[in-house]
XYZ file of C-alpha atoms in Angstrom:
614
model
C 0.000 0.000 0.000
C 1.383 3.544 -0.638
C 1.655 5.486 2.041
C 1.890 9.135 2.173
C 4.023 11.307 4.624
C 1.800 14.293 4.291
C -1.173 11.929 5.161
C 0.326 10.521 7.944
C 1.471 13.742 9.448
C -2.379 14.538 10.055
C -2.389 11.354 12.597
C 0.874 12.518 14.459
C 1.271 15.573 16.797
C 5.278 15.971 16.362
C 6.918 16.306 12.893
C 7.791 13.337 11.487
C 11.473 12.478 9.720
C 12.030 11.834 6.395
C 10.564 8.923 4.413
C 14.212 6.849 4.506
C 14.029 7.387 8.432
C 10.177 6.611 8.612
C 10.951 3.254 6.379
C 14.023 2.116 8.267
C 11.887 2.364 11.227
C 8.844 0.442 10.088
C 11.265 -2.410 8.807
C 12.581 -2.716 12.228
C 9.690 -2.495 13.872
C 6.509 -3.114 12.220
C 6.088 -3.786 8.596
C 8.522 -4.630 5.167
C 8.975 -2.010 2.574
C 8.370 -2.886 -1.254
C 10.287 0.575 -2.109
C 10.611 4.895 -1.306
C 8.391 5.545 -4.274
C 9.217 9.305 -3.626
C 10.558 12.231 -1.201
C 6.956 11.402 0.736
C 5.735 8.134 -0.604
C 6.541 5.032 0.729
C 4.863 1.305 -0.974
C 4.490 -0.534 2.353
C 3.778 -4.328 2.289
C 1.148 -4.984 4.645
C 0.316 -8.712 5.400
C -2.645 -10.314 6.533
C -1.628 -10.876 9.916
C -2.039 -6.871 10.749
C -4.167 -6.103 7.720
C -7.630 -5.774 10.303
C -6.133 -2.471 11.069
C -2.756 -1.271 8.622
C -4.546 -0.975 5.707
C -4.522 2.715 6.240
C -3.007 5.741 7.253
C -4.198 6.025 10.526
C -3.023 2.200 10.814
C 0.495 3.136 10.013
C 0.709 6.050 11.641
C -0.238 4.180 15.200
C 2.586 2.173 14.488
C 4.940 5.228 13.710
C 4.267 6.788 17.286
C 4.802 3.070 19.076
C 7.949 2.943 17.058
C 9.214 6.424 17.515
C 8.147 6.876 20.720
C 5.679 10.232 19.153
C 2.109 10.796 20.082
C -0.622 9.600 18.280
C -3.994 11.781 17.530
C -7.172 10.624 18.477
C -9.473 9.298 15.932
C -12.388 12.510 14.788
C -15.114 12.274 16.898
C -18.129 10.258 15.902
C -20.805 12.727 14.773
C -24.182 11.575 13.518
C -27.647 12.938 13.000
C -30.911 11.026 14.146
C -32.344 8.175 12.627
C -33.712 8.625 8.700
C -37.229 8.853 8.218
C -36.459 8.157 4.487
C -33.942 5.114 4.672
C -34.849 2.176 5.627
C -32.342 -0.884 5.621
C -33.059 -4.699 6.250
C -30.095 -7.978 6.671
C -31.545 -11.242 5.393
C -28.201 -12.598 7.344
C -27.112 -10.788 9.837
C -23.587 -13.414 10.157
C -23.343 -12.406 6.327
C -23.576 -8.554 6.775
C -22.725 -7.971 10.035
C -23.149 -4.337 10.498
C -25.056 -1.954 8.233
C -24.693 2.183 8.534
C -26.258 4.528 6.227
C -27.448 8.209 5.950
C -28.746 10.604 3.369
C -27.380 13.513 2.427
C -29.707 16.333 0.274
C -28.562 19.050 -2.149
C -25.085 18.142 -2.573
C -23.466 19.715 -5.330
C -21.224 16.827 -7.329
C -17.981 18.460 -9.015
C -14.202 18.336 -9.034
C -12.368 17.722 -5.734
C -10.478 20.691 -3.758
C -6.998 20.798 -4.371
C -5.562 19.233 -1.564
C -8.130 15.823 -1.551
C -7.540 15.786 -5.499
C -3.557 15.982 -4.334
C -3.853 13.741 -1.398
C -5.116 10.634 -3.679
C -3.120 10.865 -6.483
C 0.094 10.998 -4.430
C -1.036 7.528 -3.646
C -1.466 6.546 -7.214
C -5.566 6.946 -7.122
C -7.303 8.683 -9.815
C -9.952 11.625 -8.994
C -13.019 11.217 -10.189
C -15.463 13.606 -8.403
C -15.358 15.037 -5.083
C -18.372 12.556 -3.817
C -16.250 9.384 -5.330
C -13.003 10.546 -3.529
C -14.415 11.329 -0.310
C -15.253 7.477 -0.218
C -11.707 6.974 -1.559
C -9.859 9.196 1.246
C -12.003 7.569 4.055
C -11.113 4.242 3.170
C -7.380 5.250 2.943
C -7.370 7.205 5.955
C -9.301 5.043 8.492
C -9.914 1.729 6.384
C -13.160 1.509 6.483
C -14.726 1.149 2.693
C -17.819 2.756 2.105
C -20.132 3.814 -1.198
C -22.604 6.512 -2.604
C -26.211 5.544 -3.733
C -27.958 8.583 -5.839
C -30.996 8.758 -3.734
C -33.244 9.524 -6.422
C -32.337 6.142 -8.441
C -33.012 4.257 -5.573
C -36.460 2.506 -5.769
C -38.216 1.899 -1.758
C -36.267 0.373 0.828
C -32.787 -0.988 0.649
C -32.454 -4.788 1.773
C -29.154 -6.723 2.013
C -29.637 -10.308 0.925
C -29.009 -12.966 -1.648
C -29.532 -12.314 -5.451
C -32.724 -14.361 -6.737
C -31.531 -16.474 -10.028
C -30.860 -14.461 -12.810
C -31.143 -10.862 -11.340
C -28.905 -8.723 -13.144
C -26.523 -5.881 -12.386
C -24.611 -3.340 -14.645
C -21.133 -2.752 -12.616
C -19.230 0.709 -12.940
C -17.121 0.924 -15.961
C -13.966 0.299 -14.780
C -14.512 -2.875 -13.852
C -11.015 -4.803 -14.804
C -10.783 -8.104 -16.619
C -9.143 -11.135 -15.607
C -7.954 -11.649 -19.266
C -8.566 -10.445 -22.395
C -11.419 -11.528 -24.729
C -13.904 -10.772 -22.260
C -17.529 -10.601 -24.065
C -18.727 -6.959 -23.659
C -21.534 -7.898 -21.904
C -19.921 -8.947 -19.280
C -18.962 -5.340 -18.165
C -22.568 -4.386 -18.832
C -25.682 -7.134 -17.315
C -23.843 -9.451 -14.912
C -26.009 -12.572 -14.483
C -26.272 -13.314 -10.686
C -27.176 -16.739 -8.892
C -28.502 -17.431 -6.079
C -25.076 -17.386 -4.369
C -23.972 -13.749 -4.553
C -24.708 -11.521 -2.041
C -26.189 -7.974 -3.066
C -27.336 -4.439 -1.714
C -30.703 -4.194 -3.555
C -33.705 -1.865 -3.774
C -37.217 -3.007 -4.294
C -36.852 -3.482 -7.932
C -33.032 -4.390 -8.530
C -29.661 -5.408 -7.225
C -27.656 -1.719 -6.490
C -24.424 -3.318 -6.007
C -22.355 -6.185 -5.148
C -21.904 -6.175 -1.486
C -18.533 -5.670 -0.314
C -17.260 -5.944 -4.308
C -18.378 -3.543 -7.143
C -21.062 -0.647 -7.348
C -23.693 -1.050 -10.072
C -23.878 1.497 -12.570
C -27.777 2.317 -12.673
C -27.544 3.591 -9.320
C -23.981 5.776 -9.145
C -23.363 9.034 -8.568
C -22.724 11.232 -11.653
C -22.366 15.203 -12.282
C -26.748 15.387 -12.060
C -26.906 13.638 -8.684
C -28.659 16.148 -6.301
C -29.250 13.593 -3.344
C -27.246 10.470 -1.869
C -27.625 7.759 -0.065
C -24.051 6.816 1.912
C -22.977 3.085 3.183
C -20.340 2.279 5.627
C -21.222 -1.741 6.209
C -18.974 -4.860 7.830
C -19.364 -7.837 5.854
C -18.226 -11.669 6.282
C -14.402 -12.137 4.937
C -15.086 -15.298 3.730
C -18.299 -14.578 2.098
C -16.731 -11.741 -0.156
C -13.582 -13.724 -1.295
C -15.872 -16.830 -2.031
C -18.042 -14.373 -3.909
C -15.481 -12.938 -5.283
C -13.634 -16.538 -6.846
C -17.040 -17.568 -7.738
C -17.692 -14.584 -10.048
C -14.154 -14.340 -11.518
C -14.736 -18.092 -12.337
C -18.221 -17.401 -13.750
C -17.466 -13.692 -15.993
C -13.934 -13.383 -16.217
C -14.467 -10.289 -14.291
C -11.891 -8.911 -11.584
C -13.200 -7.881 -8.814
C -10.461 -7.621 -6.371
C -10.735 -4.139 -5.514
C -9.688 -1.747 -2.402
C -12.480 -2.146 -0.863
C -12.741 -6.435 -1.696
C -9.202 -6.538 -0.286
C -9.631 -4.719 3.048
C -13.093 -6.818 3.785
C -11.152 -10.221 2.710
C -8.912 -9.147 5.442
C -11.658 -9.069 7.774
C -12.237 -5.414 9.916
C -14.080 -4.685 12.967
C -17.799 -3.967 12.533
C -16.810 -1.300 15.443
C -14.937 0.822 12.451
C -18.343 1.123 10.000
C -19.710 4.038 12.009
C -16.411 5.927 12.598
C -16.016 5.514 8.542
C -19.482 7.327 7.514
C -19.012 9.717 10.590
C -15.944 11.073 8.461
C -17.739 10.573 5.290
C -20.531 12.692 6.143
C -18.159 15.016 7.453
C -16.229 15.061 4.727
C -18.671 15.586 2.291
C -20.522 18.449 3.994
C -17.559 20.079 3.799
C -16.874 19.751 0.019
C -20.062 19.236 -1.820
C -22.540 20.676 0.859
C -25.606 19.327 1.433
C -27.682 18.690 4.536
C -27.888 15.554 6.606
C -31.779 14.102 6.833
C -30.687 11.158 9.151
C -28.674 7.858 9.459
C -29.337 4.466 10.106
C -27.307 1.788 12.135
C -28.342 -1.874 12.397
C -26.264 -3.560 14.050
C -27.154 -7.622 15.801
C -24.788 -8.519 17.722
C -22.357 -5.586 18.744
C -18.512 -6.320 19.460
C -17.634 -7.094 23.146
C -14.396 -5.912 24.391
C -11.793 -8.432 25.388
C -9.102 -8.854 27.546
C -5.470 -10.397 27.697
C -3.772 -11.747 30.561
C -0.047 -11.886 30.802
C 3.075 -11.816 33.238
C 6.382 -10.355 33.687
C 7.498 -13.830 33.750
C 5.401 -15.198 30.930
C 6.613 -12.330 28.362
C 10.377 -13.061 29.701
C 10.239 -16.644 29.187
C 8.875 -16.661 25.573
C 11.355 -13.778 24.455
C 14.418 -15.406 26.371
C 14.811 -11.789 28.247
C 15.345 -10.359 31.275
C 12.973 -7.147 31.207
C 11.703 -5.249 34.256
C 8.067 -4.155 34.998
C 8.801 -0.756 34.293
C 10.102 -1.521 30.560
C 7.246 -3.621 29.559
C 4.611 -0.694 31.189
C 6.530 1.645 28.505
C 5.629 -0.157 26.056
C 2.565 -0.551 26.408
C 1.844 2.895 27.666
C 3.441 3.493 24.036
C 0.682 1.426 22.339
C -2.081 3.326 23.882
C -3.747 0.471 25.055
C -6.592 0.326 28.267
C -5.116 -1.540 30.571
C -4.696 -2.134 34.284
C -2.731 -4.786 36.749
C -4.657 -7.519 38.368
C -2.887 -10.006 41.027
C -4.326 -13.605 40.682
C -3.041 -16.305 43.026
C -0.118 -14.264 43.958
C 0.920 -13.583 40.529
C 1.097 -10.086 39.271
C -0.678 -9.660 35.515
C -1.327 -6.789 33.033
C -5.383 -7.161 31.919
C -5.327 -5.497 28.426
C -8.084 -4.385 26.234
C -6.759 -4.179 22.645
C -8.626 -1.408 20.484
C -11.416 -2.910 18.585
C -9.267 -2.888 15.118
C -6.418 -4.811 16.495
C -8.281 -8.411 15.758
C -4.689 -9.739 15.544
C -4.472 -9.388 19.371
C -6.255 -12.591 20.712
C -4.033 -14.091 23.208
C -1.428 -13.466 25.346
C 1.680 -14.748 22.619
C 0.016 -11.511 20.565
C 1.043 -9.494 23.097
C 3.930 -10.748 23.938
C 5.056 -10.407 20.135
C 4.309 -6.693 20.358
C 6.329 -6.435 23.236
C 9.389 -8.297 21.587
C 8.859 -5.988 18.141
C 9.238 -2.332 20.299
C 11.342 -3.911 22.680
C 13.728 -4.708 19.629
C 14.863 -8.252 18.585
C 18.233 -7.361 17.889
C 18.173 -6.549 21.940
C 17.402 -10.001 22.531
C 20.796 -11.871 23.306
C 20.995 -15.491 21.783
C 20.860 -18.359 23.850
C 21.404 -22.075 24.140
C 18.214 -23.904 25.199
C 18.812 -26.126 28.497
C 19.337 -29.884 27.028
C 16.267 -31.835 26.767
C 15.353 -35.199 28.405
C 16.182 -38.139 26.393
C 12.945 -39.414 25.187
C 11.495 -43.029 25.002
C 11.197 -44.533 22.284
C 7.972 -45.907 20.257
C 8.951 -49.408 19.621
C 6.719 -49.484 16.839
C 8.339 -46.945 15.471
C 11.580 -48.564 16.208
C 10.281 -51.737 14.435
C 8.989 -49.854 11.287
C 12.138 -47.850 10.383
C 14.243 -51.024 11.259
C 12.238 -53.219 8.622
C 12.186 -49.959 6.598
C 16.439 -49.880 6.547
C 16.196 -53.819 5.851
C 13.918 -53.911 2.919
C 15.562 -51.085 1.546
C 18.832 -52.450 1.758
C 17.754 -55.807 -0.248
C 16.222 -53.544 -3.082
C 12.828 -53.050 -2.397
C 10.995 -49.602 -2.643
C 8.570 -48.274 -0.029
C 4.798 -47.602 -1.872
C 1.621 -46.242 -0.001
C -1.729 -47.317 -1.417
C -4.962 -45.938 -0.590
C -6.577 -46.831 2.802
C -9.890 -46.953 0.912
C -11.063 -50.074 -1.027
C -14.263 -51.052 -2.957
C -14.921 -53.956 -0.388
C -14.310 -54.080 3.324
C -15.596 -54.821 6.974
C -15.699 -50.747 7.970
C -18.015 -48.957 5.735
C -17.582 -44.770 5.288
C -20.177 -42.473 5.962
C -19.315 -40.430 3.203
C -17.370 -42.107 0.451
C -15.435 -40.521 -2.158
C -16.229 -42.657 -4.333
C -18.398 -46.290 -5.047
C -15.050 -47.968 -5.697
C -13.911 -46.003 -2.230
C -16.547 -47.034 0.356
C -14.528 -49.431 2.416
C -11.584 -49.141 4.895
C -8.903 -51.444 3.476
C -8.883 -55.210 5.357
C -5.234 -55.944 4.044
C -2.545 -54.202 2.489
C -1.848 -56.707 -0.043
C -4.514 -55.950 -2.308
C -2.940 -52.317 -2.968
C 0.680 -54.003 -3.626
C -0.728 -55.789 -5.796
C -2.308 -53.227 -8.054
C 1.051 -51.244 -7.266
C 3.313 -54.235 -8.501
C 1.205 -54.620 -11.673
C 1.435 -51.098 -12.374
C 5.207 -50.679 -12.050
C 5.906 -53.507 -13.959
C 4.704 -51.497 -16.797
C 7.590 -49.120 -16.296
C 10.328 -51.443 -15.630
C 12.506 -51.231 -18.428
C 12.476 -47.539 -18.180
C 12.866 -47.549 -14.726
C 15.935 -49.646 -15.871
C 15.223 -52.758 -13.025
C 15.559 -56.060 -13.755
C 12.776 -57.045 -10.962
C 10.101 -54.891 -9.040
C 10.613 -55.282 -5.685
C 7.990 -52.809 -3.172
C 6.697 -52.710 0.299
C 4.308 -51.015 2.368
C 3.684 -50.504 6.145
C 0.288 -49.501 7.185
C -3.097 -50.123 8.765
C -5.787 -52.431 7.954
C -8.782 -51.941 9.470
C -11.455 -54.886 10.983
C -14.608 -54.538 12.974
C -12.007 -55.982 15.669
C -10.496 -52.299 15.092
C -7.110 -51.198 13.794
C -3.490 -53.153 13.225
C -0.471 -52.675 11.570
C 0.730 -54.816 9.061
C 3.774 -55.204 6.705
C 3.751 -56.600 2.740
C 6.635 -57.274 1.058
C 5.915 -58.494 -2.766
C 8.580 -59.114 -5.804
C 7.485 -60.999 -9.339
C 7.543 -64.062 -7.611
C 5.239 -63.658 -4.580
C 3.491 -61.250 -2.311
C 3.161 -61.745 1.675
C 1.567 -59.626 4.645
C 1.998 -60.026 8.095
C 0.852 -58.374 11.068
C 4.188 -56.222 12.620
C 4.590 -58.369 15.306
C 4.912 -61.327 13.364
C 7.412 -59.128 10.570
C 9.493 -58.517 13.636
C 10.085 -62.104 14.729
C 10.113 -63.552 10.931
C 13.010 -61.321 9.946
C 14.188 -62.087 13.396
C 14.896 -57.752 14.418
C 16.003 -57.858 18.236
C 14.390 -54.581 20.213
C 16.606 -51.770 19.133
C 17.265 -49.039 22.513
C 19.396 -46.464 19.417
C 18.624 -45.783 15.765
C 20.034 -45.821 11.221
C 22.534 -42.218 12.035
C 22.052 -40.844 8.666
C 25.271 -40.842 6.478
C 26.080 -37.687 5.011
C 25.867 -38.102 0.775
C 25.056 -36.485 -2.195
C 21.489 -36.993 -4.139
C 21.292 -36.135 -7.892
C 17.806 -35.164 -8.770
C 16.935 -35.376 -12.856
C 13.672 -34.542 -13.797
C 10.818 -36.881 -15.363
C 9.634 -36.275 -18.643
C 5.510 -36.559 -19.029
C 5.865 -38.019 -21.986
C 5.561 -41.550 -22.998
C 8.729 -43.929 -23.951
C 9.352 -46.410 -26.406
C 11.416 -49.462 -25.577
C 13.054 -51.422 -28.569
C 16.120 -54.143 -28.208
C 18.989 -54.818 -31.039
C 20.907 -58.330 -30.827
C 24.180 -58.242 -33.403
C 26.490 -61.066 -34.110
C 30.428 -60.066 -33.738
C 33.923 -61.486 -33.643
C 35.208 -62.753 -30.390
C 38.129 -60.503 -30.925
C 36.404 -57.574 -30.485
C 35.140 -56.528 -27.463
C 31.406 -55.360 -26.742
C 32.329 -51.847 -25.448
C 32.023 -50.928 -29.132
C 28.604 -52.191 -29.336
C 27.193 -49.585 -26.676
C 29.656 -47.155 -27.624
C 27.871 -47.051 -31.250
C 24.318 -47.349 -29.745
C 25.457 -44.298 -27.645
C 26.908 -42.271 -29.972
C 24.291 -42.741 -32.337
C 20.891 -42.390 -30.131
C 21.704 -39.026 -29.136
C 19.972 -37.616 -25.733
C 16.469 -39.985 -26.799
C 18.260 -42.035 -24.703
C 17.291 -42.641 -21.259
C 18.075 -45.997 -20.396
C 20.582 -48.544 -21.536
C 21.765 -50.076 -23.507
C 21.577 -52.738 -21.306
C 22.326 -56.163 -22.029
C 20.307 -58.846 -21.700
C 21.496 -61.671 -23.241
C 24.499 -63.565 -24.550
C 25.768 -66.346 -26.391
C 28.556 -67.837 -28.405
C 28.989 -70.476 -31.660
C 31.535 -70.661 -34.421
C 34.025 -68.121 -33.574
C 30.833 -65.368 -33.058
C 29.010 -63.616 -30.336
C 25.443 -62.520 -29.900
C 24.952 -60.136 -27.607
C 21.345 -58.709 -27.238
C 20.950 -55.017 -25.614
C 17.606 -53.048 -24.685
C 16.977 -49.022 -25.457
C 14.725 -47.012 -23.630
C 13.375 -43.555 -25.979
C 12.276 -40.695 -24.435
C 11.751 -37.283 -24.893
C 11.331 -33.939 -22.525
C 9.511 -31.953 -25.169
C 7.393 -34.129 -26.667
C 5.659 -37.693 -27.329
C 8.065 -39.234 -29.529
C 6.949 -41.175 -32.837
C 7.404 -44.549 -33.954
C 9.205 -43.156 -37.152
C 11.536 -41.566 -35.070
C 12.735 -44.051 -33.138
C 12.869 -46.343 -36.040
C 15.118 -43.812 -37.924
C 17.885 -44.435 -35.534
C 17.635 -48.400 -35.312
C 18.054 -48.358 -38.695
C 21.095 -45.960 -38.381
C 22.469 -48.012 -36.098
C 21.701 -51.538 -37.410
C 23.152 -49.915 -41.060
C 26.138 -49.160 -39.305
C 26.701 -52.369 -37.640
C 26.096 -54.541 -40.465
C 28.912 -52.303 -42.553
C 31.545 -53.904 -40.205
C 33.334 -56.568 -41.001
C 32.236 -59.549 -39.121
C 29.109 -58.059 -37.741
C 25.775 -59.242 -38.424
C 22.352 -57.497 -36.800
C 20.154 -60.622 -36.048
């Protein structure tokens, strides 16, 4: 988010330093920083974690007077007329909306912004539109709290909050952006709405897309006389599902400001302070007089508190701070607060500010304490050794056979715990072929031995050997088991009776890891294509020039081999049989092609003297 120096300066009674100071600051103590866009812009990056409330310049500027020890303004005062007689707002669902605020303002006069708001939003990179637009624009920025303009006189009756019927339509505001291009038009002009979107509507039509987009019929242009102004709290999880759902549906983009800050989450406490400074704010610039407000709000935020110690702030930091230092700081934050003694035990009681939703428990505090205290103050330490542990003897047991079957070249598979048949049904299958809790492991290593034995010759084995450790499950309940399986045969045992076959004593220490070096290569997606050449030569000359030629002559198709297979001698002659494996990284490779060079290379052979492709 860019931030602006001048803006913040409204927030902060002593003059603030320069950007550079004001950025080297917030990376120590408080946020990173994307880049000094100018002399007084700075791009902060401002994560989810302390989005609730830093999503704005009064955000950041709280955190400039913690970190520079500087005093912090007070928020304007809350300022609103009596209740409308000629709005009137209803919530289908009140956990969807949580907190609607409204009030109508008569006789504005819409036109360019003053100098100084016009000024104040493009330093951040907004555009100015009008002066009723960028009031919304400079409350969001300045307190976080999105809010929107109506034109009274487009509104039809009463305004409800609730789900769009199927197919309602809505015509969004022009600047709606696209996800990519090719976009029909009418996309950007009659959205079709299910039944799953959630909308501010009048009696006749959807208005706008809560917590998303404003609809066109209804916004304010240079004719609008009267307004209708929203400062709402709405569900995070509700807008970015809505949100998804309609990029999937339209191709439409409609992560905006406004989406982002509610995605976030913010206090329903912040609505009224946001259209207290709206209608404020546009008083002041357009004029107008205030009929009355409305404010429907359920279930109202309770205040809560946070426990925490000296002792339990010193012990998670690894410091040795006093009292006195950790009162400072928290003086410093501004917070309510007061000490309690429980049981002997001296604790601060803190009541965060109703933005600071990232202050839940007592490690939130104790984080905050850590950040102004300084983490570079915090001396590193050695932790105290820890108790040797017991340990699992299954676990023992299943590494141990692990080590084993690894050792006499067999690889480790897991197959799926579900199965189409079994004695423990689910309740709620994936699948029909996935209703059963598996009664044996050696059904899977089957299927798994089948499969692999497909990819063999690439894989470059001579045999498949796998295993698997895992639960089966009976109505007598759960057990481990072990199956081992090769070409030959497949067996499962329970662990116990792994143990004692292989005849593994109890191991008291583990297999420590030697240090070596793994060479990764990466697996082409494409299929392969195996073909074998057998070629009659000399017994003088040696078969090194057999591979050498298949080498030499295959280029980098080849991924495996040649590897030889077969042998035999008569009459002065040897056959020796060899198997290529094809393969390509870019692309599925053709028959032709691979057929181009075993005729190169059987050519080639048969040209020497002596040598005869069978």
């Amino acid at each position: 988010m860019n931030v602006s120096k001048t803006w913040l300066q409204k927030y902060i009674v002593e003059p603030l330093p320069s950007v550079k100071e004001i950025a080297d600051k917030l990376t120590m103590y408080a946020f990173e920083i994307e880049s000094i866009v100018s002399d007084g812009v700075i791009d902060v990056k401002i994560l989810p974690d302390r989005a609730h409330y830093a999503l704005s310049h009064y955000g950041v500027a709280s955190d400039i007077a913690v970190a520079f020890g500087f005093t912090l303004k007070p928020r304007n005062e809350i300022k609103l007329p009596e209740i409308s007689k000629e709005l009137s707002v209803t919530i289908q669902d009140t956990k969807l909306c949580r907190r609607y605020t409204g009030a109508v303002i008569k006789g504005v006069k819409v036109g360019p912004s003053p100098e100084w708001l016009r000024q104040s939003l493009e330093a951040i990179g907004q555009r100015s539109i009008n002066n009723i637009v960028d009031a919304t624009n400079y409350v969001m920025f300045s307190v976080g709290q999105p809010t929107h303009c109506f034109d009274f006189d487009k509104v039809k009756g009463k305004i409800s909050v609730r789900q769009a019927h199927k197919g309602e339509q809505i015509s969004l505001i022009r600047n709606t952006k696209l996800i990519k291009e090719g976009i029909p038009a009418d996309n950007l002009r009659k959205l079709l709405l299910t039944e799953g979107e959630y909308v501010i509507a009048d009696e006749q039509e959807p208005l706008a897309l809560a917590g998303l987009k404003g609809g066109q019929d209804s916004q304010v242009d240079e004719n609008t006389r009267n307004i209708i102004l929203e400062s709402a709290n709405f569900d995070p999880t509700m807008i970015r599902r809505e949100r998804v759902n309609l990029a999937k549906i339209s191709g439409l983009d409609l992560l905006t400001d406004a989406s982002k800050r509610f995605e976030n989450e913010l206090t329903p406490e912040l609505a009224i302070q946001g259209l207290s400074d709206l209608i404020a704010l546009i008083t002041e610039i357009a004029g107008g007089t205030v009929e009355g407000c409305v404010d429907i709000y359920p279930a109202p935020v309770q205040e809560w508190n946070i426990k925490v110690s000296l002792k339990e702030i010193n012990d998670v930091l690894g410091t040795q701070l006093n009292a006195q230092e950790v009162e400072d700081i928290i003086v410093r934050f501004g917070w309510k607060h007061e000490c309690v003694t429980v049981e002997g035990t001296r604790y601060w009681s803190i009541t965060p500010p109703f933005e600071r939703l990232d202050l839940k428990i007592k490690e939130d505090v104790i984080e905050e304490v850590g950040r102004i205290y300084g983490y570079e103050h915090i001396q590193a330490k050695m932790p105290a050794p820890a108790a040797p542990l017991e340990l699992n003897q299954h676990y023992v047991w299943c590494e141990t056979l692990r080590s084993l079957f690894v050792d006499s070249g067999y690889s480790e598979v897991y197959t799926y715990a579900f199965r189409p048949k079994g004695e423990v049904e689910i309740a709620y299958p994936l699948a029909a072929d996935k209703a059963f809790l598996r009664t044996n492991l050696k059904d899977g290593v089957t299927d798994a031995l089948e499969l692999n034995k497909k990819y063999k010759d690439l894989l470059g084995l001579k045999e498949i050997k796998i295993f698997e450790i895992g639960n089966v499950f009976t109505k007598d309940g759960e057990e481990m088991h072990v199956c081992f399986a090769n070409e030959k045969e497949v067996q499962e045992m329970t662990l116990t009776e792994a143990v004692e076959h292989m005849k593994i004593e109890e191991v008291k220490e583990l297999p420590e890891a030697s240090v070596s070096t793994n060479m990764f290569k990466a697996i082409s997606p494409y299929p392969f294509i195996v073909r074998d050449i057998a070629v009659w030569i000399p017994d003088a000359t040696s078969p090194e020039e057999i591979t050498e030629m298949i080498v030499k002559d295959s280029g980098e198709l080849l991924v495996k081999g040649p590897t030889k297979f077969d042998q035999f001698s008569k009459e002065g002659r040897t056959s020796y049989a060899y198997r290529m494996v094809y393969q390509s990284m870019e692309k599925t490779l053709t028959i032709e092609e691979v057929n181009a060079i075993i005729t190169t290379i059987t050519d080639k052979m048969n040209a020497k003297e002596g040598w005869k492709v069978r």
